[in-house]
PDB file of C-alpha atoms in Angstrom:
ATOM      1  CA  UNK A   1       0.212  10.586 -17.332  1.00 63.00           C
ATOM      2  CA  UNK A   2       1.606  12.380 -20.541  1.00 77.00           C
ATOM      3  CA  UNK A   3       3.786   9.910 -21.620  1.00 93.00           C
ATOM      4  CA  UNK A   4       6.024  11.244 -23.930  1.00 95.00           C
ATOM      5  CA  UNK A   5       6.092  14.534 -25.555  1.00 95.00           C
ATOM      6  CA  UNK A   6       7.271  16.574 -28.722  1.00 96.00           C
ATOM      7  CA  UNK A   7       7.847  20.038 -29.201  1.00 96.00           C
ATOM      8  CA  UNK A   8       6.648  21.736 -31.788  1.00 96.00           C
ATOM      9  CA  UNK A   9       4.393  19.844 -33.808  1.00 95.00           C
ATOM     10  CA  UNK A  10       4.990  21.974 -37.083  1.00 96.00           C
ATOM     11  CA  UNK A  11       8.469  23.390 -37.581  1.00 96.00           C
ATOM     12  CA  UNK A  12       9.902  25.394 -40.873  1.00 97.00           C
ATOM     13  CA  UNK A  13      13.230  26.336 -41.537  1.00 97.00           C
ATOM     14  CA  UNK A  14      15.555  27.610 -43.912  1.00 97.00           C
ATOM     15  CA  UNK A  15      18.493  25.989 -45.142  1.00 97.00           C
ATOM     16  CA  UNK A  16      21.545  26.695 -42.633  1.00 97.00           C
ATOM     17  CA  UNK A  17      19.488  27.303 -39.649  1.00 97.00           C
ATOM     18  CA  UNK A  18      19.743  25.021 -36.352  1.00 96.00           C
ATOM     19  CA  UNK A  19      17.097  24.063 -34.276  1.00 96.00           C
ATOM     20  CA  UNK A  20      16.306  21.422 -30.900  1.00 97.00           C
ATOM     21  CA  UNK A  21      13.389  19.332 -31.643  1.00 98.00           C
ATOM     22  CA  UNK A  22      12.356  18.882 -28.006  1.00 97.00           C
ATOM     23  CA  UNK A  23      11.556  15.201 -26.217  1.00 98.00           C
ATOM     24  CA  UNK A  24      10.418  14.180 -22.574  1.00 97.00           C
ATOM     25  CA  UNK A  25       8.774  11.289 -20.828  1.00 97.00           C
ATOM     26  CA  UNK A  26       7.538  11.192 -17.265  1.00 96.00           C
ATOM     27  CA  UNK A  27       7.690   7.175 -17.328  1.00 94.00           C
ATOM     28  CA  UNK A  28      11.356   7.142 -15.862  1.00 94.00           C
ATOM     29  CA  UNK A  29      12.027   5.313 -19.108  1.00 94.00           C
ATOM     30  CA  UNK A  30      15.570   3.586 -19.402  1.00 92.00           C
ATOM     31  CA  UNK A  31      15.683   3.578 -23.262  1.00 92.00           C
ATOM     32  CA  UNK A  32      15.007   7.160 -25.546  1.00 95.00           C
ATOM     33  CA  UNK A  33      15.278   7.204 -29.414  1.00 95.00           C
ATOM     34  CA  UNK A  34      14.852   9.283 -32.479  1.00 97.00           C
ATOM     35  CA  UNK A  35      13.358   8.161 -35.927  1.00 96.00           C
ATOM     36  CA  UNK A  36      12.768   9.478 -38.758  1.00 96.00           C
ATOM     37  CA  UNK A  37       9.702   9.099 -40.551  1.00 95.00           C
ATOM     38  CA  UNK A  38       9.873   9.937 -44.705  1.00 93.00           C
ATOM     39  CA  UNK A  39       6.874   8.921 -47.370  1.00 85.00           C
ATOM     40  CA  UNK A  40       6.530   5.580 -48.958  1.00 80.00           C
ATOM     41  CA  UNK A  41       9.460   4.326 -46.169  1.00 81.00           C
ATOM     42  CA  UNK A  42       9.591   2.850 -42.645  1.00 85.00           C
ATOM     43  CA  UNK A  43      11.095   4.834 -39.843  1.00 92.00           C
ATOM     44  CA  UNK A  44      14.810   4.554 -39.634  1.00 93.00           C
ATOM     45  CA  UNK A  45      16.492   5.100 -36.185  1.00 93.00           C
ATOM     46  CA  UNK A  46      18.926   8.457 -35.875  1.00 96.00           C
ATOM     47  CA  UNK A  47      20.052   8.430 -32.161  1.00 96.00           C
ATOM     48  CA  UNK A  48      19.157   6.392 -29.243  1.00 94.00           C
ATOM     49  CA  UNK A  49      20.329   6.699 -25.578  1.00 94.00           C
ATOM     50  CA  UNK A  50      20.035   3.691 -22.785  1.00 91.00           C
ATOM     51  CA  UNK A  51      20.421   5.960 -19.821  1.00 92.00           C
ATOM     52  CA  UNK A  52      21.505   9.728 -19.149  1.00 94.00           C
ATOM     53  CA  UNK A  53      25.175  10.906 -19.931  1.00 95.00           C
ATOM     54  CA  UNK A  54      24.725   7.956 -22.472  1.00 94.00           C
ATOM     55  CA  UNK A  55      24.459   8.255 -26.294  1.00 95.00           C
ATOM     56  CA  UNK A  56      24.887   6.362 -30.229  1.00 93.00           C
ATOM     57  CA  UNK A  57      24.328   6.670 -33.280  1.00 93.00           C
ATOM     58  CA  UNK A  58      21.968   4.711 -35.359  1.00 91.00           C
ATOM     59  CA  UNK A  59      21.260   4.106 -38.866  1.00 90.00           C
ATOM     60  CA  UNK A  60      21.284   7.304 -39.748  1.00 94.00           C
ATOM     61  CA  UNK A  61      23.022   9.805 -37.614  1.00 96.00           C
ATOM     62  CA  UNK A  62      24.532  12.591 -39.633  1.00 96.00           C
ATOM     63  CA  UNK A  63      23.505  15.962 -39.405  1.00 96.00           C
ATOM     64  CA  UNK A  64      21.796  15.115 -36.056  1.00 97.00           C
ATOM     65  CA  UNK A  65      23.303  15.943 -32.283  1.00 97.00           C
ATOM     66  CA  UNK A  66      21.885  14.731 -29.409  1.00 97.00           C
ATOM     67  CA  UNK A  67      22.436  14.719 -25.029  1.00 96.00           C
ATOM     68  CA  UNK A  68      21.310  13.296 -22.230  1.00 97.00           C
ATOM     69  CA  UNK A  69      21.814  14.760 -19.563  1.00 97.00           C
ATOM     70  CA  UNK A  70      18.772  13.379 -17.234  1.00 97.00           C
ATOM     71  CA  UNK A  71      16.668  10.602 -17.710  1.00 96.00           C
ATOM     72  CA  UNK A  72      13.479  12.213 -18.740  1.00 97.00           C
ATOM     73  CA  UNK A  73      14.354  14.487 -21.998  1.00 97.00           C
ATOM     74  CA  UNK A  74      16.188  13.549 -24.892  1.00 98.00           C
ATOM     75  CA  UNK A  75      16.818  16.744 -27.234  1.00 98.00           C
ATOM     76  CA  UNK A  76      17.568  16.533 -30.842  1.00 98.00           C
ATOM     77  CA  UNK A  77      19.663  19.124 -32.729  1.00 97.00           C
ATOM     78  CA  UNK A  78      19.399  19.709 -36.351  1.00 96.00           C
ATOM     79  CA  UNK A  79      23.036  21.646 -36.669  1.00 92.00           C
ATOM     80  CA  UNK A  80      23.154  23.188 -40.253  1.00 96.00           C
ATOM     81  CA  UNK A  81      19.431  21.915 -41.489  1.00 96.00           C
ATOM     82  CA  UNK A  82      18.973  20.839 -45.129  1.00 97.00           C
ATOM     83  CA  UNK A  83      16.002  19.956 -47.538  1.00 97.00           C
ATOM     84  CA  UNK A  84      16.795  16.253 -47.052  1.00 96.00           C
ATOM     85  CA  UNK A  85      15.990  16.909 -43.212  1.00 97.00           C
ATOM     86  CA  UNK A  86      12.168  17.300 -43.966  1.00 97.00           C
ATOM     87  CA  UNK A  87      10.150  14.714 -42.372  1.00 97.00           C
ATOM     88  CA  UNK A  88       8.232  13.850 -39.743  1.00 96.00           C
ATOM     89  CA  UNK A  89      10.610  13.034 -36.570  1.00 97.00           C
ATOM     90  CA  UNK A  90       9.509  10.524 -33.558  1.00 97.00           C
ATOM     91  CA  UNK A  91      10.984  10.504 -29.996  1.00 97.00           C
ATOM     92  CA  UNK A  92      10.265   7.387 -28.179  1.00 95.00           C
ATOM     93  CA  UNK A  93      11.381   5.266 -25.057  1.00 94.00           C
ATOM     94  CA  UNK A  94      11.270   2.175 -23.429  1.00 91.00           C
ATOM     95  CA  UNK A  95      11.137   1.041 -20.072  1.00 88.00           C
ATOM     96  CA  UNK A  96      14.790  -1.278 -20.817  1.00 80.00           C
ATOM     97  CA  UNK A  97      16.490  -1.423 -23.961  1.00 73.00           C
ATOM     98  CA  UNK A  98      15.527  -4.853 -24.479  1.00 69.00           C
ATOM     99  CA  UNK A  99      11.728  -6.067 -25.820  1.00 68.00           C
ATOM    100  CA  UNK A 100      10.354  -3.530 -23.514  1.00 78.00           C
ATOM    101  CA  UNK A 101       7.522  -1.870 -26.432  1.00 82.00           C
ATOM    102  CA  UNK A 102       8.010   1.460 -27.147  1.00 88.00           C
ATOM    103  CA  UNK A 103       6.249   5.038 -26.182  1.00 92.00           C
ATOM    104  CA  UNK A 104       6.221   7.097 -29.139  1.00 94.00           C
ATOM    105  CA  UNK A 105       5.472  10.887 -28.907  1.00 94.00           C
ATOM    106  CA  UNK A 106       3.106  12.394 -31.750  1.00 93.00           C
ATOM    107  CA  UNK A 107       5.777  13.666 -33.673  1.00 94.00           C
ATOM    108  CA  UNK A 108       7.262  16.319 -35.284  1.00 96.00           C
ATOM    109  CA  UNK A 109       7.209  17.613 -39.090  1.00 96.00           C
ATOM    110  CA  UNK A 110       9.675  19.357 -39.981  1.00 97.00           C
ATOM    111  CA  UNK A 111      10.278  20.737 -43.429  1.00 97.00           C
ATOM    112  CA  UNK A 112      13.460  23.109 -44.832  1.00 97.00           C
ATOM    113  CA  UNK A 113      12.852  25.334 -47.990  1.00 96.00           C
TER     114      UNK A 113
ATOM    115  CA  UNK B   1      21.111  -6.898 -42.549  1.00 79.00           C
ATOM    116  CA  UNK B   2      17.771  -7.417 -41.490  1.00 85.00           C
ATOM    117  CA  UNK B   3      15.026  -6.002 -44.088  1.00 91.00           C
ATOM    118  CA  UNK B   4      11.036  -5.999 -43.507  1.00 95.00           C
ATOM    119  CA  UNK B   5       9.030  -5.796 -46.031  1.00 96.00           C
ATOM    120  CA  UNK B   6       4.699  -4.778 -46.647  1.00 96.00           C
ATOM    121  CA  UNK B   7       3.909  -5.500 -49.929  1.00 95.00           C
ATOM    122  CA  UNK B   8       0.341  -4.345 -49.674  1.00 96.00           C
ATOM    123  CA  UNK B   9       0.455  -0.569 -50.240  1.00 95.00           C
ATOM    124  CA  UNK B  10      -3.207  -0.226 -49.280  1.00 97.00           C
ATOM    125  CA  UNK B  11      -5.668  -2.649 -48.516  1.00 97.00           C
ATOM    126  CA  UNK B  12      -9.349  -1.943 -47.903  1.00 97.00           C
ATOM    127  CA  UNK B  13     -12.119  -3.900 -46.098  1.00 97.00           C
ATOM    128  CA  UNK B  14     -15.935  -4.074 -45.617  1.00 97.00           C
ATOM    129  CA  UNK B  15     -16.935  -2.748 -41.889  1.00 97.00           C
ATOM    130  CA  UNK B  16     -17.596  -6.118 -39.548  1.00 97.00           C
ATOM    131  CA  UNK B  17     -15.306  -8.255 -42.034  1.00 97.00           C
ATOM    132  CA  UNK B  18     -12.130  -9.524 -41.641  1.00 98.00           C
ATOM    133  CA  UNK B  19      -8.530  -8.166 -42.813  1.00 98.00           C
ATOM    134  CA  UNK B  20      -5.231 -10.182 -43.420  1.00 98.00           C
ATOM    135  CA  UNK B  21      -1.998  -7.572 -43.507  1.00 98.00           C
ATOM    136  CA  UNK B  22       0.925  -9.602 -44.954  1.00 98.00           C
ATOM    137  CA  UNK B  23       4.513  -8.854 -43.954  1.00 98.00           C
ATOM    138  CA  UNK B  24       7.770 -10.746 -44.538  1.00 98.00           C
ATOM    139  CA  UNK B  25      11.521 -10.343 -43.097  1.00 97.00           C
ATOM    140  CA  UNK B  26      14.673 -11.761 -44.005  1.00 95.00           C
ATOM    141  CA  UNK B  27      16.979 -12.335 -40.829  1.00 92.00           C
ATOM    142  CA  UNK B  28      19.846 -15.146 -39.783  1.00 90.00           C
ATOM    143  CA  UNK B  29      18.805 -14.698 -36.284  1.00 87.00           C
ATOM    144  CA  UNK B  30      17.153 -16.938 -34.098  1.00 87.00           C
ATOM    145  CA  UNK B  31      15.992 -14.595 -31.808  1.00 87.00           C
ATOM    146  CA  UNK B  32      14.260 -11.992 -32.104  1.00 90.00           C
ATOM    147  CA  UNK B  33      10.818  -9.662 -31.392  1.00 91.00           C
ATOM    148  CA  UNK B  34       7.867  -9.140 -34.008  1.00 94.00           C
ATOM    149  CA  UNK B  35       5.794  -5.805 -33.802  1.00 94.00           C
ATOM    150  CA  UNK B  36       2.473  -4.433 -35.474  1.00 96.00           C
ATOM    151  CA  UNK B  37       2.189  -0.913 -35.094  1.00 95.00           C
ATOM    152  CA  UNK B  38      -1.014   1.384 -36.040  1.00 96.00           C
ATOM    153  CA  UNK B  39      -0.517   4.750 -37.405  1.00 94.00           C
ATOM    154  CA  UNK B  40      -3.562   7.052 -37.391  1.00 93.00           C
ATOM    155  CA  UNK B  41      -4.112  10.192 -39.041  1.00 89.00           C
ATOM    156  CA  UNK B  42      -3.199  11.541 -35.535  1.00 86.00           C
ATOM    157  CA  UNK B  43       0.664  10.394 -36.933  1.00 88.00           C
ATOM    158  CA  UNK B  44       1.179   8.458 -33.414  1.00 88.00           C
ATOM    159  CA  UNK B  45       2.491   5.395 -33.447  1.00 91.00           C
ATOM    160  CA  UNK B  46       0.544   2.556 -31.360  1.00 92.00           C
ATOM    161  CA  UNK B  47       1.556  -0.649 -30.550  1.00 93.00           C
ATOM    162  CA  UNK B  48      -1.225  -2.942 -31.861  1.00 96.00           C
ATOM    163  CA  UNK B  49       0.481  -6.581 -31.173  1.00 94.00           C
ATOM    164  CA  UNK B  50       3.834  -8.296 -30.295  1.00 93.00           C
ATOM    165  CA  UNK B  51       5.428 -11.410 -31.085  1.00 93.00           C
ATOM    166  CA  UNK B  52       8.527 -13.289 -30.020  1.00 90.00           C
ATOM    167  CA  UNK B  53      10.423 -15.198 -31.783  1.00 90.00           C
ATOM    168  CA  UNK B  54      11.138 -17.987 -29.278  1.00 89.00           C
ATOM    169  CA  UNK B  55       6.959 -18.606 -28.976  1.00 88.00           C
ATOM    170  CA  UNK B  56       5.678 -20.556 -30.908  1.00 84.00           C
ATOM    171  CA  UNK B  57       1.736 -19.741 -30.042  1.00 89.00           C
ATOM    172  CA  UNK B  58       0.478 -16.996 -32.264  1.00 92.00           C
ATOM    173  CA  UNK B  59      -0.314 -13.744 -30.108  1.00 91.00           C
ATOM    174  CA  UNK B  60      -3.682 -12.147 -29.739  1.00 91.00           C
ATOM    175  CA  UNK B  61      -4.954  -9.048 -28.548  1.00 91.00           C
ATOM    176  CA  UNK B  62      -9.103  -8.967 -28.811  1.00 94.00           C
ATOM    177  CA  UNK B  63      -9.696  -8.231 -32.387  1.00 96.00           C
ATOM    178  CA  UNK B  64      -5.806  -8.580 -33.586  1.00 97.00           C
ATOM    179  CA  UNK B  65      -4.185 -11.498 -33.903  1.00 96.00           C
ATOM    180  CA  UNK B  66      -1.412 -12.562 -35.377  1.00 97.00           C
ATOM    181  CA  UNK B  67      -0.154 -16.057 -37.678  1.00 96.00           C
ATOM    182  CA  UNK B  68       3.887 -15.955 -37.144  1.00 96.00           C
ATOM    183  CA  UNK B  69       5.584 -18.533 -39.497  1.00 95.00           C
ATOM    184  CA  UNK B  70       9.179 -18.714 -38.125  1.00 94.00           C
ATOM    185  CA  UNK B  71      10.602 -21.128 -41.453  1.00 94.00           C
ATOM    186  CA  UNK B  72       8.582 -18.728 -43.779  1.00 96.00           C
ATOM    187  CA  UNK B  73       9.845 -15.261 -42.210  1.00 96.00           C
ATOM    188  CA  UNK B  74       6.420 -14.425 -42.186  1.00 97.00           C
ATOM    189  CA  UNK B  75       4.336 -12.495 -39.951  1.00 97.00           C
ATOM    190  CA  UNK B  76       0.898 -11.288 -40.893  1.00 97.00           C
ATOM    191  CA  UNK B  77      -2.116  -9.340 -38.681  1.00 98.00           C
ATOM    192  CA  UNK B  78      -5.567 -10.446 -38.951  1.00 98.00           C
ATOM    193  CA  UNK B  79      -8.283  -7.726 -37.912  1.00 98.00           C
ATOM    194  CA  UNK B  80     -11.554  -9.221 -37.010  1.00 97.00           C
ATOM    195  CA  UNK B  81     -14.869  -7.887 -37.044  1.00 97.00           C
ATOM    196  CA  UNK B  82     -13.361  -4.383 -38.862  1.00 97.00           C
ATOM    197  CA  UNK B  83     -14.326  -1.214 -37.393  1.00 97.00           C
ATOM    198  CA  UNK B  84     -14.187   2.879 -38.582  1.00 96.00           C
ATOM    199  CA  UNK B  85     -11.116   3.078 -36.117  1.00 95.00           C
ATOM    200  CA  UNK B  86      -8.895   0.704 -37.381  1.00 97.00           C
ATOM    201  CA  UNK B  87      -8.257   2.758 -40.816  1.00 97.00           C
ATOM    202  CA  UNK B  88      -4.597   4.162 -40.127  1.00 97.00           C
ATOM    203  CA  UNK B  89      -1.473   2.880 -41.654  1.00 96.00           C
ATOM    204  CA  UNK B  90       0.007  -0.413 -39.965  1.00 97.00           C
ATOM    205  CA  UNK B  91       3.420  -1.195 -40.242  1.00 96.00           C
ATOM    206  CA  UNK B  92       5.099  -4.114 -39.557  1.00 97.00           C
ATOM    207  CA  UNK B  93       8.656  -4.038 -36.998  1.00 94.00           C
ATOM    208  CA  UNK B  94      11.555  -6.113 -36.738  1.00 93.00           C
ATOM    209  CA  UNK B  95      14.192  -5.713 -33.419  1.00 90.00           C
ATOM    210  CA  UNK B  96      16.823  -8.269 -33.269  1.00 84.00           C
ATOM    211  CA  UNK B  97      17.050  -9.647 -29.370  1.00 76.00           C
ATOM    212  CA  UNK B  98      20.968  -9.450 -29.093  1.00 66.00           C
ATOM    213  CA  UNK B  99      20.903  -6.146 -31.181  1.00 60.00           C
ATOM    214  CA  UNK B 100      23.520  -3.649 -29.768  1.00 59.00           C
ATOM    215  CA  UNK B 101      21.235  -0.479 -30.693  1.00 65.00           C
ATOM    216  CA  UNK B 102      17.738  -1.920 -30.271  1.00 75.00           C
ATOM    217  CA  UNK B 103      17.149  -0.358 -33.458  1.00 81.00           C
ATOM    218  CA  UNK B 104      13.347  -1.401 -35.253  1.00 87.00           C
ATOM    219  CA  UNK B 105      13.508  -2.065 -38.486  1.00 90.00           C
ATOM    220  CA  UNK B 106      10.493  -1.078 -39.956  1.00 93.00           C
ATOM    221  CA  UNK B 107       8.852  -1.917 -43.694  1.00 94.00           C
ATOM    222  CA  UNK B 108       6.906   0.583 -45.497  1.00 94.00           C
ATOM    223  CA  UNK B 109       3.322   0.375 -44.397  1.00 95.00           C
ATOM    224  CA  UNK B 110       0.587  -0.597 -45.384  1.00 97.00           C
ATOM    225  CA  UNK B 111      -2.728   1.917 -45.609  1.00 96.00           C
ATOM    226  CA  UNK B 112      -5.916   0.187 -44.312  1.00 98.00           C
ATOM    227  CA  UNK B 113      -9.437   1.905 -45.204  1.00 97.00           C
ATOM    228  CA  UNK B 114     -12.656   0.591 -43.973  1.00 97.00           C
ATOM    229  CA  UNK B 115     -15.496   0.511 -46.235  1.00 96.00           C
ATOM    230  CA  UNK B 116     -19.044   1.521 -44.165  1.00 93.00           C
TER     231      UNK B 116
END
């Protein structure tokens, strides 16, 4: 049972370039998100989805695409990255959107020079 | 808005002894869901204990427990009987019940080391 999963761990980028931060769970989880993890701070939620074709923003959305287009992945595209993208990104899901606890992934950190 | 907040930066604890994590919130809701969540150096996040708002028993798991004062927006995490593994960060999670996004709000952290 993997759970959920990242790809990459370790990302670099310049400033301009796009990238997907890959997500998927094999839980047939309801509820996917993306935080955003920076130093000295809480995680703060970007996108979440409650089901596929299905998509919101959340606290802190700009700068950040996402789609779902099936139940089990949940990409997240950086269009035009800048330095106040590095952190350390976590995908995670739910089985409902409700209390269900979530399934984070090990997360991603991603800095831009 | 809801805000969380850990204001123990770092705490640190004798091996076998017992740890209080503090963490307070500021909500008008009635309703809502409490979280403790471990962070080892591994960077995933674990769910260490969970509280609702509605209950007014404290919840345990084994070693973790938790003392939830609804009036006082409070809700700290006693670790009993400390071990090597608990040293991660810990951060404390609020989710509102009738939230539209089921967004956490999360507070800062606090880093736990264990003295052997």
């Amino acid at each position: 049972n993997a759970g959920v999963t990242q790809t990459p761990k370790f990302q670099v980028l310049k400033t301009g370039q796009s990238m997907t931060l890959q997500c998927a769970q094999d839980m047939n989880h309801e509820y996917m998100s993306w935080y955003r993890q920076d130093p000295g701070m809480g995680l703060r939620l970007i996108h979440y989805s409650v089901g596929a074709g299905i998509t919101d923003q959340g606290e802190v959305p700009n700068g950040y695409n996402v789609s779902r287009s099936t139940t089990e992945d949940f990409p997240l595209r950086l269009l035009s990255a800048a330095p106040s993208q590095t952190s350390v990104y976590f995908c995670a899901s739910s089985r409902t959107p409700g209390n269900s606890p979530l399934h984070f992934g090990n997360g991603t950190r991603l800095t831009v020079t | 808005a809801q805000t969380v907040t850990q204001s123990q930066p770092e705490m640190s604890v004798q091996e076998a002894e017992t740890v209080t994590l503090s963490c307070t919130y500021d909500t008008s809701e009635s309703d809502y869901y409490l979280f403790w969540y471990k962070q080892p150096p591994s960077r995933q996040m674990i769910l260490v204990i969970r509280q609702e708002a509605y209950k007014q028993q404290n919840a345990t798991e084994n070693r973790f427990s938790v003392n939830f004062q609804k009036a006082a927006k409070s809700f700290s995490l006693k670790i009993s009987d400390s071990q090597l593994g608990d040293a991660a960060m810990y951060f404390c999670a609020y989710r509102s019940a009738p939230d539209s996004n089921y967004q956490l709000i999360w507070g800062a952290g606090t880093k736990l080391i264990i003295k052997p």
